[in-house]
Tab-separated table of C-alpha atoms in Angstrom:
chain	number	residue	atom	x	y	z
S	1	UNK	CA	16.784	-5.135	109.971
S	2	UNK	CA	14.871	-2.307	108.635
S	3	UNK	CA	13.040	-2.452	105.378
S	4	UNK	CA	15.436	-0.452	102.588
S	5	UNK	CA	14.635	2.964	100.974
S	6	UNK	CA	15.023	2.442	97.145
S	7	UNK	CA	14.943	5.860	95.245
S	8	UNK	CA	12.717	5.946	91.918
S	9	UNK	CA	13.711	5.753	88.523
S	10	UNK	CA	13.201	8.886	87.720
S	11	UNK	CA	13.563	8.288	83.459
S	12	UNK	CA	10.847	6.050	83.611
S	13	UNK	CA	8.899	9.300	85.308
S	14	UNK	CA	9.868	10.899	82.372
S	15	UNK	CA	9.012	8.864	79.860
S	16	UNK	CA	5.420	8.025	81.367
S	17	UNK	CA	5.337	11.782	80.816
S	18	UNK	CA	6.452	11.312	77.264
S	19	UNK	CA	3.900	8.804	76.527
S	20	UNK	CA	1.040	10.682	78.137
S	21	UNK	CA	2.191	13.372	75.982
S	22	UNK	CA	2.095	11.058	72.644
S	23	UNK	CA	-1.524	10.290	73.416
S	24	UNK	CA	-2.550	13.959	73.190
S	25	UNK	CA	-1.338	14.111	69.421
S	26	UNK	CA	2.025	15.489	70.440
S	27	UNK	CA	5.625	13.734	68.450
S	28	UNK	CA	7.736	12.364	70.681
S	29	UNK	CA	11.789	11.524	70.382
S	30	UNK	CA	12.043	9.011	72.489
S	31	UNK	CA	16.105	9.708	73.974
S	32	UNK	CA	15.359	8.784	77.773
S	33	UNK	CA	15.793	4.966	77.625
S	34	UNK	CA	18.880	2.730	76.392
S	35	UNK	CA	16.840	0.465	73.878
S	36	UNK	CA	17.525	0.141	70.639
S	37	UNK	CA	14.263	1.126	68.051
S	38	UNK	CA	15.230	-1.569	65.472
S	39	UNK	CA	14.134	-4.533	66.736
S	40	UNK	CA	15.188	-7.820	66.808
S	41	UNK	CA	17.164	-9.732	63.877
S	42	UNK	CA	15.172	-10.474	60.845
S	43	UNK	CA	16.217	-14.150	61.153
S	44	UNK	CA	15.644	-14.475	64.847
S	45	UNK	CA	12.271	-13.434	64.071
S	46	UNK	CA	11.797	-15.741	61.776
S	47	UNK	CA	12.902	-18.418	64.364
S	48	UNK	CA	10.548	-17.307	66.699
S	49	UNK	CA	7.486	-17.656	64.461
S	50	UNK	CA	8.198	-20.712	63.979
S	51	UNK	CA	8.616	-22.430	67.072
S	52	UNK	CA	5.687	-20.268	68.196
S	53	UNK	CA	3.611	-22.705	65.190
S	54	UNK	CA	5.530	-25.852	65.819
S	55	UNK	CA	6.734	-25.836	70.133
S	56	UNK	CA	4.456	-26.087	72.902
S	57	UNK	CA	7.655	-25.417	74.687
S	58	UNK	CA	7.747	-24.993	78.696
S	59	UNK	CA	10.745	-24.494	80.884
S	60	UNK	CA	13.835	-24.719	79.079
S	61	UNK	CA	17.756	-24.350	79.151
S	62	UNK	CA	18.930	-24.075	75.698
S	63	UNK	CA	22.264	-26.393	76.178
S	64	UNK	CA	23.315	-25.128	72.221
S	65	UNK	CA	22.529	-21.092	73.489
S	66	UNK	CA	25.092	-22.486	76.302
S	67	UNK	CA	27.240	-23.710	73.845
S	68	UNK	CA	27.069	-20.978	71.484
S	69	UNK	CA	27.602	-18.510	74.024
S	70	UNK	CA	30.514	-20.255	75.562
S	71	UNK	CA	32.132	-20.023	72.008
S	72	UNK	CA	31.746	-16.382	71.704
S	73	UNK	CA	33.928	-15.887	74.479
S	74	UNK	CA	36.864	-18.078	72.907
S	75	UNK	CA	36.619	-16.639	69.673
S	76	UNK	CA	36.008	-12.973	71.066
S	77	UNK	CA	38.268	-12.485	73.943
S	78	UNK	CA	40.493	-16.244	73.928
S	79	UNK	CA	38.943	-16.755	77.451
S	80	UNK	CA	38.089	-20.640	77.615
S	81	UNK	CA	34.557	-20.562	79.353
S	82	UNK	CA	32.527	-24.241	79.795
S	83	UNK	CA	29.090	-24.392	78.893
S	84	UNK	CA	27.919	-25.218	82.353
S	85	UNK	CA	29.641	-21.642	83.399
S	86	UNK	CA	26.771	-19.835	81.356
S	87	UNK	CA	23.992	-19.000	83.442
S	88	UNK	CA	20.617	-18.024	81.218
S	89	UNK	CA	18.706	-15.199	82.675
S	90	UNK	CA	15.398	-13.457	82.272
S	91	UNK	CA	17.929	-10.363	81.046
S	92	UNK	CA	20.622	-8.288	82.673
S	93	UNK	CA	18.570	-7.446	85.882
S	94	UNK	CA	18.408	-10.837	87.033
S	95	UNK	CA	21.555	-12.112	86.206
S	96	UNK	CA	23.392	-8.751	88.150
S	97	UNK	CA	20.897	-9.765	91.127
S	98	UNK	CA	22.396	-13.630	90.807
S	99	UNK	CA	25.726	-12.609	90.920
S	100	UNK	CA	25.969	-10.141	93.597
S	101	UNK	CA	23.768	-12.724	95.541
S	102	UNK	CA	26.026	-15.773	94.700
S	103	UNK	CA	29.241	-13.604	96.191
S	104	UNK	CA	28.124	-11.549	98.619
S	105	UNK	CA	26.235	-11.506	101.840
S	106	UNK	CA	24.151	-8.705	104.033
S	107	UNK	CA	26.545	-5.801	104.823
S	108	UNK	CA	29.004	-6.284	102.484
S	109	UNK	CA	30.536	-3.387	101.193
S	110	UNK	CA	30.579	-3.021	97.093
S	111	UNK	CA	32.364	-0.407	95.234
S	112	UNK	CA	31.122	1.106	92.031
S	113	UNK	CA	31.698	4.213	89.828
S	114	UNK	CA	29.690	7.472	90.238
S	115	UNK	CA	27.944	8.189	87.598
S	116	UNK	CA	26.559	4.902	87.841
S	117	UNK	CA	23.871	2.638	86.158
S	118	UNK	CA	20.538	3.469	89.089
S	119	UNK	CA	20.188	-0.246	89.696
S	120	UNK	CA	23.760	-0.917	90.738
S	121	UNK	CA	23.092	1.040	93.618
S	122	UNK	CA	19.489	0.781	94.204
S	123	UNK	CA	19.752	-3.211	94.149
S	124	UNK	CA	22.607	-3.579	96.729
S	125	UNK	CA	20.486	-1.823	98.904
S	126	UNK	CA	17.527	-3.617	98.299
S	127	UNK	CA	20.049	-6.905	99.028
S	128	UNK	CA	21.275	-4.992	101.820
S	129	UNK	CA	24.305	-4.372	101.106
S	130	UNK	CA	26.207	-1.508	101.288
S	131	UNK	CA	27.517	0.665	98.095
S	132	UNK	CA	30.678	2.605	97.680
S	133	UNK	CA	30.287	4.798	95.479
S	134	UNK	CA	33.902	6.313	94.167
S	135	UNK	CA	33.374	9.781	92.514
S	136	UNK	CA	34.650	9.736	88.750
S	137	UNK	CA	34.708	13.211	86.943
S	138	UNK	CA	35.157	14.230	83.696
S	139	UNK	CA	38.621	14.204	84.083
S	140	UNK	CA	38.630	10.390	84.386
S	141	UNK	CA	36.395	10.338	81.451
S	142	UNK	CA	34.027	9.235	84.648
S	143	UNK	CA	35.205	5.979	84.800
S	144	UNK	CA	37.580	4.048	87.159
S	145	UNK	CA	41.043	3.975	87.957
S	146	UNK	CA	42.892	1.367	90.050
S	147	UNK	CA	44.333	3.927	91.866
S	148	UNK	CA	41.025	5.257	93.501
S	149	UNK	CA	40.059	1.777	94.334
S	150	UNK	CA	43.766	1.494	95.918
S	151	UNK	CA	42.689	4.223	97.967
S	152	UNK	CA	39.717	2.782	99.759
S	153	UNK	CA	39.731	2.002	103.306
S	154	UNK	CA	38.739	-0.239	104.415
S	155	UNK	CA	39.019	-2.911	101.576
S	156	UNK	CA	35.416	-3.576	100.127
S	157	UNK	CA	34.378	-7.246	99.502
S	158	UNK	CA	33.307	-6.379	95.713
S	159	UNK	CA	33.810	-3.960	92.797
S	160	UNK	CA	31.144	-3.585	90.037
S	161	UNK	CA	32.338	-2.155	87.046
S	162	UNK	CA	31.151	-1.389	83.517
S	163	UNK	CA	32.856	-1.027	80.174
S	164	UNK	CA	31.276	0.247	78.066
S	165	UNK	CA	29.941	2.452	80.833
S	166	UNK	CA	26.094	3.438	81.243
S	167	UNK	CA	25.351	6.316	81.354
S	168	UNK	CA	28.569	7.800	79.389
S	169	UNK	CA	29.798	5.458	77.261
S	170	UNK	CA	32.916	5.293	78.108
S	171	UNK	CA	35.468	2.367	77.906
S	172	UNK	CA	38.017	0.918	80.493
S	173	UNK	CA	41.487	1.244	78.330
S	174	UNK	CA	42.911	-2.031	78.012
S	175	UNK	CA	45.866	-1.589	80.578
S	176	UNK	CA	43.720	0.210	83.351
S	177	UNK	CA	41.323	-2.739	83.275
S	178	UNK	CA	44.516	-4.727	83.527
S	179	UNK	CA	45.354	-3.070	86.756
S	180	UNK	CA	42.500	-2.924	88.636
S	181	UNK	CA	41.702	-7.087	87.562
S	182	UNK	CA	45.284	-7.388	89.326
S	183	UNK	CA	44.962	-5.158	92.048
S	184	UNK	CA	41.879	-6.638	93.149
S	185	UNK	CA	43.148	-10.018	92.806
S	186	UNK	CA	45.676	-8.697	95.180
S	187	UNK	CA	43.140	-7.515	98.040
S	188	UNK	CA	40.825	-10.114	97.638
S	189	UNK	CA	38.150	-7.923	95.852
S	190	UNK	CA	35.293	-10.024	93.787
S	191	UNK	CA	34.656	-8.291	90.615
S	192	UNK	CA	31.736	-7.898	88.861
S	193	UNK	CA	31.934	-6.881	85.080
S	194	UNK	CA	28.398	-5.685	83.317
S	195	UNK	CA	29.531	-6.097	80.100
S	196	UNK	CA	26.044	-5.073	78.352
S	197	UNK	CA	27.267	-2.962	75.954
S	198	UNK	CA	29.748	-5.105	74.695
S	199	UNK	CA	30.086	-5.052	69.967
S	200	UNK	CA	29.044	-1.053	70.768
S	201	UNK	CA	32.411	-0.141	70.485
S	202	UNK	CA	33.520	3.362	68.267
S	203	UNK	CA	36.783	3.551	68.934
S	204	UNK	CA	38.878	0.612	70.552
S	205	UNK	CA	37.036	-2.792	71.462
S	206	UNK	CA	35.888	-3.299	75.049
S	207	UNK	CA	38.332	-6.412	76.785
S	208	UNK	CA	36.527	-8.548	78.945
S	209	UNK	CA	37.279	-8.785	82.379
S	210	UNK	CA	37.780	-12.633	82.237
S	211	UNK	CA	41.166	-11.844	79.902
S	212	UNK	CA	42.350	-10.837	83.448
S	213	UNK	CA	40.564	-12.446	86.468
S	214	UNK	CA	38.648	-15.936	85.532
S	215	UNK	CA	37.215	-15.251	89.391
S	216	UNK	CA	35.180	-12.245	88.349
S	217	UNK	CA	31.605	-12.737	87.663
S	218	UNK	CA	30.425	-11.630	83.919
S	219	UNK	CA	26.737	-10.223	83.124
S	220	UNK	CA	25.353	-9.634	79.459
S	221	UNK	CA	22.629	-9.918	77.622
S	222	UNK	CA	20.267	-9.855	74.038
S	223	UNK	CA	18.946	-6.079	75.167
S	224	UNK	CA	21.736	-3.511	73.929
S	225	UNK	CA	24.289	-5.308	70.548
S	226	UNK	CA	21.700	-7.924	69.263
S	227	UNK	CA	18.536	-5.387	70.167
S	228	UNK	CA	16.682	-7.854	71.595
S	229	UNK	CA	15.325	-5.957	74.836
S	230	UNK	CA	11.493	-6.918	74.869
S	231	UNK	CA	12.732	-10.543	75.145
S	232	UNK	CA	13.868	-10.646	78.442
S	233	UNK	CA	17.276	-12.596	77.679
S	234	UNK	CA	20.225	-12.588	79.526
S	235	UNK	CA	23.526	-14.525	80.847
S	236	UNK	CA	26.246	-14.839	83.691
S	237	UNK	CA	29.499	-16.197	83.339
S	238	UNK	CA	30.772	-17.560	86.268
S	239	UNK	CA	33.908	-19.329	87.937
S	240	UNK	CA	33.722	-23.616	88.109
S	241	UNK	CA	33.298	-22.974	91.908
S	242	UNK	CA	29.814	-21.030	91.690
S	243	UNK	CA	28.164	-22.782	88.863
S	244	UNK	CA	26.625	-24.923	91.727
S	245	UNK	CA	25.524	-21.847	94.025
S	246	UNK	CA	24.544	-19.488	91.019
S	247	UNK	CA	22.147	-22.067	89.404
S	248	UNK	CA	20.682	-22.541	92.860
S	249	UNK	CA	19.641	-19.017	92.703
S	250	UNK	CA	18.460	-19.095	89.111
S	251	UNK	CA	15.895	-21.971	89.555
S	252	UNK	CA	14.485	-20.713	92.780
S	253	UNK	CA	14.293	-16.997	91.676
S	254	UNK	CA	13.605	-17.392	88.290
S	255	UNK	CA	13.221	-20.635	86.925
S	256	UNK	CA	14.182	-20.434	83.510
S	257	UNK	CA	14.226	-17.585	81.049
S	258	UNK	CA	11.083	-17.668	78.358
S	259	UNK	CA	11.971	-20.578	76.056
S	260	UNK	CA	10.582	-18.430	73.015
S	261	UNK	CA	13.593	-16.015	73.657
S	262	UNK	CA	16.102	-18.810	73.898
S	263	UNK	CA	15.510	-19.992	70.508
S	264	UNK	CA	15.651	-16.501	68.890
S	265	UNK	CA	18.964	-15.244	70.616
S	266	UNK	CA	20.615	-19.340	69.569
S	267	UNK	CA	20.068	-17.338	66.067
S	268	UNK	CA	21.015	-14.113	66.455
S	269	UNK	CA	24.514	-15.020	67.068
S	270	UNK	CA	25.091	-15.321	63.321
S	271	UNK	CA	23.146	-11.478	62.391
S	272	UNK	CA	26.394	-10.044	62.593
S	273	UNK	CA	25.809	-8.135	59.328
S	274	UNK	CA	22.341	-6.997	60.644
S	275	UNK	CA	23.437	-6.263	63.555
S	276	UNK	CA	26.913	-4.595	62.446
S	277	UNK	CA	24.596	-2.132	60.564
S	278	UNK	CA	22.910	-0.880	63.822
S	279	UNK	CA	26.340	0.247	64.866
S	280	UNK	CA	27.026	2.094	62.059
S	281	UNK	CA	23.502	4.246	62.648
S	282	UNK	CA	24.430	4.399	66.363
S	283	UNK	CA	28.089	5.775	64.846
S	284	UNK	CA	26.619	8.284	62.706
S	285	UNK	CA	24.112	9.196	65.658
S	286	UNK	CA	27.059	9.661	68.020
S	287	UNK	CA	29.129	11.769	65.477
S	288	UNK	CA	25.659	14.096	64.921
S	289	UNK	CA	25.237	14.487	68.651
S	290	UNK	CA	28.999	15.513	69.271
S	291	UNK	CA	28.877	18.316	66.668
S	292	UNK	CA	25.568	19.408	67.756
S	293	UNK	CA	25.967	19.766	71.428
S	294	UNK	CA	28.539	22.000	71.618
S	295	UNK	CA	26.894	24.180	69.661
S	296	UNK	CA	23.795	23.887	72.201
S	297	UNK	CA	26.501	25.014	74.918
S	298	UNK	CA	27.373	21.403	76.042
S	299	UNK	CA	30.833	21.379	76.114
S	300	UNK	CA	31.584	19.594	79.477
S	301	UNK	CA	31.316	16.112	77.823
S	302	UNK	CA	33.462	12.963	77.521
S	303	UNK	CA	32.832	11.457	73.774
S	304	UNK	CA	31.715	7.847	74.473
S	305	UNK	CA	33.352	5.129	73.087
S	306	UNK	CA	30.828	2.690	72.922
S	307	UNK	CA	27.516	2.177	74.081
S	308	UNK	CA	24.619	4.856	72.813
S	309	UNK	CA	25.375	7.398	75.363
S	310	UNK	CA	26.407	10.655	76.023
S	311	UNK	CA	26.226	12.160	79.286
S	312	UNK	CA	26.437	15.796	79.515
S	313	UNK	CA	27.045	18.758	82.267
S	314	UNK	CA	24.220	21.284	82.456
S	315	UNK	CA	25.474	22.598	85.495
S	316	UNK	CA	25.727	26.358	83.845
S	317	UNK	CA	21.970	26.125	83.150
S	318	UNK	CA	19.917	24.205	85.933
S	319	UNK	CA	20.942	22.663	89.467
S	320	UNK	CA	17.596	20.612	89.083
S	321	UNK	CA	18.131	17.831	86.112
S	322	UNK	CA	14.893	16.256	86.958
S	323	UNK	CA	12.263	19.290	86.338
S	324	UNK	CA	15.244	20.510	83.425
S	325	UNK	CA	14.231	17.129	81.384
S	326	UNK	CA	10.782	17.711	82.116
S	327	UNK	CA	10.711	21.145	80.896
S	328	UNK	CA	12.651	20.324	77.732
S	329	UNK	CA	10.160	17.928	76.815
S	330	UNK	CA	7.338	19.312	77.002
S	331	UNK	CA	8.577	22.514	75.157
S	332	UNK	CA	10.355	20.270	72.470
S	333	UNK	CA	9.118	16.928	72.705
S	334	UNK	CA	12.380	15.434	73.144
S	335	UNK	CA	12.763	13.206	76.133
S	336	UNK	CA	16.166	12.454	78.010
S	337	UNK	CA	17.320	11.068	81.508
S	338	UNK	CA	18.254	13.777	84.154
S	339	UNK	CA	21.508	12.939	86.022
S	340	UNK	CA	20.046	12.188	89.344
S	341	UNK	CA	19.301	8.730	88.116
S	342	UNK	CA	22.785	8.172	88.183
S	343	UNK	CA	24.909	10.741	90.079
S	344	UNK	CA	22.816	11.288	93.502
S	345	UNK	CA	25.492	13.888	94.783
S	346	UNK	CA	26.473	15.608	91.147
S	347	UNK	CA	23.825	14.279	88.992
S	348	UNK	CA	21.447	17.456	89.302
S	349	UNK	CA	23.922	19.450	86.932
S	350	UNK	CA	23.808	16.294	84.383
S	351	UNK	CA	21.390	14.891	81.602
S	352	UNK	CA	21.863	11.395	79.534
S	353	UNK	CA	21.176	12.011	76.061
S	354	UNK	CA	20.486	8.474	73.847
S	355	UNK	CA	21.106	8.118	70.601
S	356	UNK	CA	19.968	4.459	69.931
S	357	UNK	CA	17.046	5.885	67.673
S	358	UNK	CA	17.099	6.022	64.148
S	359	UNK	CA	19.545	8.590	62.503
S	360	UNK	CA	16.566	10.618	61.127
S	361	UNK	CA	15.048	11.186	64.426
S	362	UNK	CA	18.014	12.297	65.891
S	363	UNK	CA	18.397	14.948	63.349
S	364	UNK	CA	15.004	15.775	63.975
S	365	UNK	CA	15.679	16.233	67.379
S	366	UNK	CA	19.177	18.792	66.911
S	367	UNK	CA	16.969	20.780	64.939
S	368	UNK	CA	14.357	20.829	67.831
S	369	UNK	CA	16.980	21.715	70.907
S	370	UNK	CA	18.879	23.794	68.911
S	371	UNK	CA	16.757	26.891	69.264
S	372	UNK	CA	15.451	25.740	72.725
S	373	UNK	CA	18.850	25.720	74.236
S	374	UNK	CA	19.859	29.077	72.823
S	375	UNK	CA	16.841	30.670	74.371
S	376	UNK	CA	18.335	28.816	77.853
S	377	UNK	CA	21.511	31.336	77.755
């Protein structure tokens, strides 16, 4: 079996770029990345310094983060989930890499949305496995419907999906997720549900996929909602039958996530009002962005509903995304993700603007592309 060709992440490209630029004296808006700038919870922190004083600590499961976890699901969606079905993780990454691992084998075919998170793709191949990748425009809001995965033949094994989505935002309506839960129950498709971006919600609240299928495999994390990304701290929700298999994986992969992390997400659980604030900023960021773009020329967009996204078409100006976000920050100093990362057919007419900065620096940055796209026309 030969050795897999993983393509580069190409916003990391950019924002070594960015950084290298920072060093020379230049001021950077960092927009390229999906991490929150505010850091964790004031109390978690707090936590953390003192185990740090008082813990030696070592491997660890957290059996109350379990717990705790386990609880927001009953009291957030009314899916019953065990403690022993929560899977700790060092973050998202790992816990996406457990699950498609605990379902699927070598040569399995998985279906997934284009535009698509780069990893999705990039780590079935690495697993070898195979990804089918269903084109979603902006006429689907770029997300998908159960009537394009009806359509595939043959059946794949698995579906990944993603609500809110990265890189636009956008939200599975409550009844489409409904239908494609039951209509790959009926052809014996495994889903798996990154539901990251989950409490970044601007319009209607993202339903989990376990209020439909209590097969599918769930991934989250601290990184996105509790702004916790540094900490490496993640979960998977999975079905009685797997616990056994996934923890298997976990251990020998793994091992445990950092104990430090464990204690500071157990708190974080009860920053809501903290935490409820960053979505406000990332509401009044969104709201800033949608006014201003247009206005830049970007009018091909779908308005996300959650997440800190938006993902726009700059097909009119540049069939090269990748030397179009370079360009734009080194004349502006704003740094985005070009589309490629996500799209590898389309994404060379698309850029990924984030706004999960502070609302200040956003404003700073309108007032920076504003005259830099109208010299573009």
């Amino acid at each position: 079996m030969n050795v897999p060709v993983i393509d580069p992440f190409h916003a990391i490209s950019i924002s070594a770029l960015a950084h290298r630029l920072a060093s020379e004296g230049r001021s950077i808006i960092h927009m390229e990345f999906g991490q929150p700038s505010t850091g964790a919870p004031k109390h978690a922190i707090e936590r953390a310094q003192h185990v740090l004083e008082t813990d030696p600590m070592g491997y660890w499961e957290s059996q109350p983060l379990k717990a705790r976890i386990a609880r927001h699901y009953r009291e957030s969606y009314g899916v019953p989930v065990t403690p022993e079905q929560i899977i700790l993780s060092n973050g998202a990454s790992p816990a996406f890499v457990l699950a498609l691992t605990t379902l699927f084998n070598p040569g399995d075919r998985i279906a997934l949305a284009r535009p698509g998170y780069v990893a999705y793709r990039n780590a079935l191949k690495a697993l070898h496995m195979v990804p089918v990748e269903i084109p979603c425009g902006i006429e689907e809001r770029f997300q998908l419907t159960a009537d394009a995965i009806a359509a595939l033949d043959p059946v794949p094994e698995g579906l990944i999906i993603a609500s809110p989505a990265n890189p636009t935002g956008t939200i599975l309506s409550d009844p489409e997720l409904r239908a494609i839960a039951d209509l790959c129950q009926a052809r014996g498709i495994r889903i798996i549900s990154d539901e990251i971006y989950h409490g970044l919600s601007y319009t209607e609240p993202a339903h989990s996929v376990l209020e439909y299928d209590r097969e599918a495999l769930v991934v989250n994390s601290f990184s996105k909602y509790f702004s916790m990304a540094p900490w490496r701290l993640g979960w998977l929700v999975v079905p009685p039958d797997k616990i056994a298999a996934a923890r298997a994986r976990m251990g020998n992969l793994f091992l445990t996530p950092a104990a430090l992390s464990q204690h500071a997400g157990l708190v974080a659980f009860d920053c809501a009002e903290e935490l409820n604030g960053h979505v406000e900023t990332y509401r009044r960021n969104r709201d800033l962005l949608l006014t201003a773009l247009p206005e830049f020329g970007l009018t091909r967009i779908a308005p996300p509903d959650g997440a800190f996204y938006i993902y726009a078409d700059i097909g009119h100006l540049t069939d090269d995304s990748l030397t179009f976000c370079e360009r734009l920050l080194r004349d502006t100093g704003v740094a985005t993700a070009p589309g490629i990362d996500f799209d590898p057919v389309d994404g060379h007419r698309f850029m990924r603007f984030s706004f999960a900065v502070s609302t200040d620096r956003v404003e700073e940055a309108i007032r920076h592309l504003r005259p830099w796209f109208a010299r573009q026309g």
